Amino acid sequence: MTRSILRLTGPDTRDFLQGLVTNDIAGLDRGAVYAALLTPQGKYLADFFLVAEGEAVLLDVDSALAPGLLQRLKMYKLRAKVEIEETDLQVKRGTGPAPEGAVADPRHDALGWRLYGAEGGDDGSDWDAIRVAHCIPETGIELTPESYILENGFERLHGVDFRKGCYVGQEVTARMKHKTELRKGLALVTVEGPAEPGTEITAGDKVAGVLMTRSGDRAIAWLRFDRAEGAMQAGDAVVAKAE
């Protein structure tokens, strides 16, 4: 886990974020907020945690996405009274008793806590096992530039708010929520036999999806739901949607 922590300061910080990200910034008064920045076409650019630090807001993002996200935020800033800077802060995370100053991971109770300070690291929890058990996507694995957040469970993970005002990509996201039934997305599957992440899943002679993160005999898979009925194949392994 390599994370970068940005700090946003200035009187317009919360209004600036509210007009850009998928979640309601008012949640900062209750704890950490999980959110994403999308393209105008509704596709994923980055997911991150937002945490209040007094009047400032910390933004916790995968380090691989940090330079592009910083550039995008500065592009959107225009005349808003907001300063965005990189910090030396690091994040610790764990699933045991939370230390003083930690915030709960807002995606799922099983993901424990996050603490921001001079030291990083975690408590050795099996994060892949936790993610697979609860079908939680990871930056750069399940979440890619081709992702739509609703297909990746953002509503279930408290990463999108449909009552807030407009944000970048909001029209596409709202249309997917209210006017269509999701025909593809992430699902928990069982896996019997050898199959590495990235293996194509087939149903008969049709491509049904891709195996993503695996832990033991279960995995997160990206599936076309209309083809994901009954037993499927991933290489030499038998795959089926988990009950």
Short mmCIF file of C-alpha atoms in Angstrom, two decimals:
data_model
loop_
_atom_site.label_atom_id
_atom_site.label_comp_id
_atom_site.label_asym_id
_atom_site.label_seq_id
_atom_site.Cartn_x
_atom_site.Cartn_y
_atom_site.Cartn_z
CA MET A 1 0.00 0.00 0.00
CA THR A 2 1.64 3.23 -1.15
CA ARG A 3 -0.48 6.28 -0.48
CA SER A 4 -0.01 10.01 -0.98
CA ILE A 5 -1.72 12.54 1.26
CA LEU A 6 -2.68 15.91 -0.19
CA ARG A 7 -3.86 18.82 1.94
CA LEU A 8 -6.49 21.29 0.73
CA THR A 9 -6.83 24.60 2.57
CA GLY A 10 -8.67 27.85 2.06
CA PRO A 11 -12.20 29.19 2.60
CA ASP A 12 -13.61 27.55 -0.55
CA THR A 13 -12.21 24.06 0.11
CA ARG A 14 -15.43 22.24 0.94
CA ASP A 15 -17.50 23.96 -1.75
CA PHE A 16 -14.76 23.20 -4.27
CA LEU A 17 -14.77 19.50 -3.40
CA GLN A 18 -18.56 19.33 -3.23
CA GLY A 19 -18.80 20.37 -6.87
CA LEU A 20 -16.30 17.75 -8.03
CA VAL A 21 -16.51 14.46 -6.14
CA THR A 22 -19.14 11.72 -5.98
CA ASN A 23 -19.94 11.93 -2.28
CA ASP A 24 -21.41 14.56 0.03
CA ILE A 25 -18.70 16.58 1.74
CA ALA A 26 -21.03 17.22 4.67
CA GLY A 27 -20.02 13.74 5.83
CA LEU A 28 -16.64 15.15 6.88
CA ASP A 29 -18.32 16.36 10.07
CA ARG A 30 -18.99 12.71 11.01
CA GLY A 31 -15.72 11.07 9.91
CA ALA A 32 -13.83 10.01 6.81
CA VAL A 33 -15.58 10.25 3.43
CA TYR A 34 -14.90 7.80 0.60
CA ALA A 35 -15.38 9.34 -2.85
CA ALA A 36 -14.16 9.40 -6.44
CA LEU A 37 -13.40 11.89 -9.16
CA LEU A 38 -14.88 10.96 -12.53
CA THR A 39 -14.49 12.07 -16.11
CA PRO A 40 -17.33 14.13 -17.59
CA GLN A 41 -18.37 10.84 -19.27
CA GLY A 42 -18.78 9.23 -15.86
CA LYS A 43 -15.70 7.00 -15.93
CA TYR A 44 -13.34 6.52 -13.03
CA LEU A 45 -10.30 8.76 -12.59
CA ALA A 46 -9.40 8.21 -8.94
CA ASP A 47 -10.88 7.06 -5.65
CA PHE A 48 -9.74 8.46 -2.31
CA PHE A 49 -10.54 9.20 1.31
CA LEU A 50 -11.27 12.72 2.54
CA VAL A 51 -10.60 13.51 6.21
CA ALA A 52 -11.13 16.79 8.05
CA GLU A 53 -8.02 18.31 9.63
CA GLY A 54 -9.39 21.38 11.38
CA GLU A 55 -10.46 23.72 8.58
CA ALA A 56 -8.28 21.83 6.09
CA VAL A 57 -9.14 18.57 4.31
CA LEU A 58 -6.70 15.70 3.80
CA LEU A 59 -7.03 13.68 0.62
CA ASP A 60 -5.65 10.12 0.82
CA VAL A 61 -5.05 8.59 -2.64
CA ASP A 62 -3.01 5.79 -4.20
CA SER A 63 0.43 7.24 -4.98
CA ALA A 64 0.26 6.09 -8.60
CA LEU A 65 -2.76 8.35 -9.14
CA ALA A 66 -1.58 11.31 -7.05
CA PRO A 67 0.26 13.33 -9.76
CA GLY A 68 -2.61 13.12 -12.22
CA LEU A 69 -5.20 13.86 -9.55
CA LEU A 70 -3.22 16.87 -8.29
CA GLN A 71 -3.00 18.21 -11.83
CA ARG A 72 -6.73 17.69 -12.39
CA LEU A 73 -7.66 19.40 -9.13
CA LYS A 74 -5.51 22.42 -9.98
CA MET A 75 -7.13 22.58 -13.40
CA TYR A 76 -10.59 22.70 -11.81
CA LYS A 77 -9.57 25.19 -9.14
CA LEU A 78 -9.85 28.27 -11.40
CA ARG A 79 -10.49 31.22 -9.05
CA ALA A 80 -11.60 29.21 -6.04
CA LYS A 81 -9.83 30.18 -2.85
CA VAL A 82 -8.21 26.80 -2.37
CA GLU A 83 -4.59 25.77 -1.97
CA ILE A 84 -3.56 22.19 -2.72
CA GLU A 85 -0.24 20.84 -1.49
CA GLU A 86 1.52 17.52 -1.17
CA THR A 87 2.41 16.46 2.37
CA ASP A 88 4.82 14.07 4.07
CA LEU A 89 1.99 12.46 6.03
CA GLN A 90 1.61 8.69 5.93
CA VAL A 91 -1.29 6.38 6.71
CA LYS A 92 -1.43 3.47 9.11
CA ARG A 93 -4.30 1.04 8.92
CA GLY A 94 -5.53 -1.92 10.89
CA THR A 95 -8.51 -4.00 11.89
CA GLY A 96 -7.90 -4.30 15.64
CA PRO A 97 -8.57 -1.69 18.33
CA ALA A 98 -8.31 1.77 16.80
CA PRO A 99 -5.58 4.07 18.17
CA GLU A 100 -6.36 7.59 19.30
CA GLY A 101 -6.98 9.91 16.37
CA ALA A 102 -7.83 7.15 13.90
CA VAL A 103 -10.88 7.31 11.65
CA ALA A 104 -13.06 4.39 10.62
CA ASP A 105 -12.74 3.23 7.01
CA PRO A 106 -16.12 4.36 5.65
CA ARG A 107 -16.42 1.61 3.04
CA HIS A 108 -17.05 -1.35 5.35
CA ASP A 109 -16.67 -2.15 9.06
CA ALA A 110 -14.36 -5.07 8.21
CA LEU A 111 -11.77 -2.62 6.82
CA GLY A 112 -11.03 -1.20 10.26
CA TRP A 113 -9.36 2.16 10.73
CA ARG A 114 -6.93 4.62 9.17
CA LEU A 115 -4.54 6.93 11.06
CA TYR A 116 -2.63 9.85 9.53
CA GLY A 117 0.74 10.93 10.87
CA ALA A 118 4.51 10.62 10.53
CA GLU A 119 4.55 6.81 10.32
CA GLY A 120 2.83 4.47 7.90
CA GLY A 121 2.19 0.74 7.71
CA ASP A 122 -0.48 -1.69 8.85
CA ASP A 123 -1.12 -4.40 11.43
CA GLY A 124 -0.61 -7.34 9.08
CA SER A 125 -4.27 -7.96 8.32
CA ASP A 126 -4.95 -10.06 5.21
CA TRP A 127 -6.38 -7.21 3.18
CA ASP A 128 -6.98 -9.26 0.03
CA ALA A 129 -8.98 -11.79 2.03
CA ILE A 130 -11.05 -8.99 3.56
CA ARG A 131 -11.62 -7.34 0.18
CA VAL A 132 -12.64 -10.59 -1.47
CA ALA A 133 -14.98 -11.57 1.38
CA HIS A 134 -16.86 -8.29 0.96
CA CYS A 135 -16.29 -7.69 -2.78
CA ILE A 136 -14.40 -4.44 -2.26
CA PRO A 137 -12.51 -3.09 -5.31
CA GLU A 138 -8.92 -1.87 -5.16
CA THR A 139 -7.33 1.03 -7.01
CA GLY A 140 -5.47 -0.21 -10.07
CA ILE A 141 -6.85 -3.75 -9.85
CA GLU A 142 -10.63 -3.69 -10.12
CA LEU A 143 -10.76 0.10 -10.46
CA THR A 144 -9.31 1.20 -13.81
CA PRO A 145 -9.86 4.04 -16.29
CA GLU A 146 -12.61 1.94 -17.92
CA SER A 147 -14.56 1.54 -14.67
CA TYR A 148 -17.96 2.94 -13.84
CA ILE A 149 -18.31 3.33 -10.10
CA LEU A 150 -21.78 1.79 -9.80
CA GLU A 151 -20.53 -1.37 -11.53
CA ASN A 152 -17.84 -1.45 -8.82
CA GLY A 153 -20.19 -1.25 -5.85
CA PHE A 154 -19.69 2.37 -4.83
CA GLU A 155 -23.26 2.72 -3.62
CA ARG A 156 -22.84 -0.29 -1.32
CA LEU A 157 -19.46 1.09 -0.17
CA HIS A 158 -20.89 4.51 0.71
CA GLY A 159 -18.85 6.21 -2.02
CA VAL A 160 -21.61 8.06 -3.87
CA ASP A 161 -24.50 10.27 -2.82
CA PHE A 162 -27.53 10.65 -5.08
CA ARG A 163 -29.09 13.50 -3.12
CA LYS A 164 -26.22 15.97 -3.34
CA GLY A 165 -25.90 18.53 -6.11
CA CYS A 166 -24.01 18.21 -9.35
CA TYR A 167 -20.48 16.90 -9.65
CA VAL A 168 -18.30 15.88 -12.57
CA GLY A 169 -19.81 12.79 -14.22
CA GLN A 170 -23.02 13.04 -12.19
CA GLU A 171 -25.45 12.80 -15.13
CA VAL A 172 -24.08 9.47 -16.36
CA THR A 173 -23.92 8.06 -12.83
CA ALA A 174 -27.50 9.13 -12.03
CA ARG A 175 -28.75 7.67 -15.30
CA MET A 176 -27.12 4.32 -14.52
CA LYS A 177 -28.78 4.39 -11.11
CA HIS A 178 -32.30 5.37 -12.11
CA LYS A 179 -32.84 4.37 -15.74
CA THR A 180 -31.00 1.13 -16.31
CA GLU A 181 -30.37 -2.22 -14.67
CA LEU A 182 -26.68 -2.95 -14.29
CA ARG A 183 -25.75 -5.61 -16.83
CA LYS A 184 -22.14 -6.02 -15.75
CA GLY A 185 -19.98 -5.36 -12.73
CA LEU A 186 -18.12 -6.92 -9.84
CA ALA A 187 -19.32 -10.08 -8.13
CA LEU A 188 -18.02 -12.62 -5.65
CA VAL A 189 -17.29 -16.00 -7.22
CA THR A 190 -16.08 -19.40 -6.09
CA VAL A 191 -13.05 -20.87 -7.85
CA GLU A 192 -12.20 -24.57 -7.99
CA GLY A 193 -8.79 -25.22 -9.52
CA PRO A 194 -5.79 -23.18 -10.66
CA ALA A 195 -6.57 -19.75 -12.09
CA GLU A 196 -4.56 -16.57 -11.72
CA PRO A 197 -6.02 -13.06 -11.52
CA GLY A 198 -6.47 -11.69 -15.01
CA THR A 199 -7.70 -15.01 -16.39
CA GLU A 200 -10.64 -14.69 -18.77
CA ILE A 201 -13.89 -16.29 -17.60
CA THR A 202 -15.97 -18.05 -20.22
CA ALA A 203 -19.48 -19.48 -20.28
CA GLY A 204 -19.61 -21.96 -23.12
CA ASP A 205 -18.04 -20.23 -26.09
CA LYS A 206 -18.78 -16.71 -24.81
CA VAL A 207 -16.61 -14.41 -22.71
CA ALA A 208 -18.37 -13.84 -19.39
CA GLY A 209 -15.79 -11.77 -17.54
CA VAL A 210 -12.36 -11.64 -15.93
CA LEU A 211 -11.03 -13.04 -12.66
CA MET A 212 -9.69 -10.23 -10.49
CA THR A 213 -8.40 -10.55 -6.90
CA ARG A 214 -8.34 -14.12 -5.54
CA SER A 215 -8.11 -15.33 -1.96
CA GLY A 216 -8.31 -19.08 -1.42
CA ASP A 217 -11.30 -20.57 -3.21
CA ARG A 218 -13.07 -17.23 -3.65
CA ALA A 219 -12.39 -14.23 -5.85
CA ILE A 220 -13.70 -10.92 -7.06
CA ALA A 221 -14.66 -11.15 -10.72
CA TRP A 222 -15.86 -8.65 -13.28
CA LEU A 223 -18.83 -10.31 -14.96
CA ARG A 224 -21.40 -9.84 -17.67
CA PHE A 225 -24.39 -10.87 -15.61
CA ASP A 226 -26.43 -12.17 -18.55
CA ARG A 227 -23.71 -14.74 -19.24
CA ALA A 228 -22.74 -15.54 -15.65
CA GLU A 229 -25.24 -18.29 -14.90
CA GLY A 230 -24.19 -21.74 -13.73
CA ALA A 231 -20.69 -23.14 -13.98
CA MET A 232 -18.10 -21.13 -15.92
CA GLN A 233 -14.44 -21.66 -16.77
CA ALA A 234 -11.32 -19.62 -15.96
CA GLY A 235 -8.44 -21.50 -17.52
CA ASP A 236 -8.55 -24.94 -15.90
CA ALA A 237 -10.68 -23.76 -12.99
CA VAL A 238 -14.43 -23.96 -12.54
CA VAL A 239 -15.99 -20.65 -11.54
CA ALA A 240 -19.49 -19.90 -10.24
CA LYS A 241 -21.20 -16.91 -8.70
CA ALA A 242 -21.11 -17.24 -4.93
CA GLU A 243 -24.40 -17.70 -3.14
#
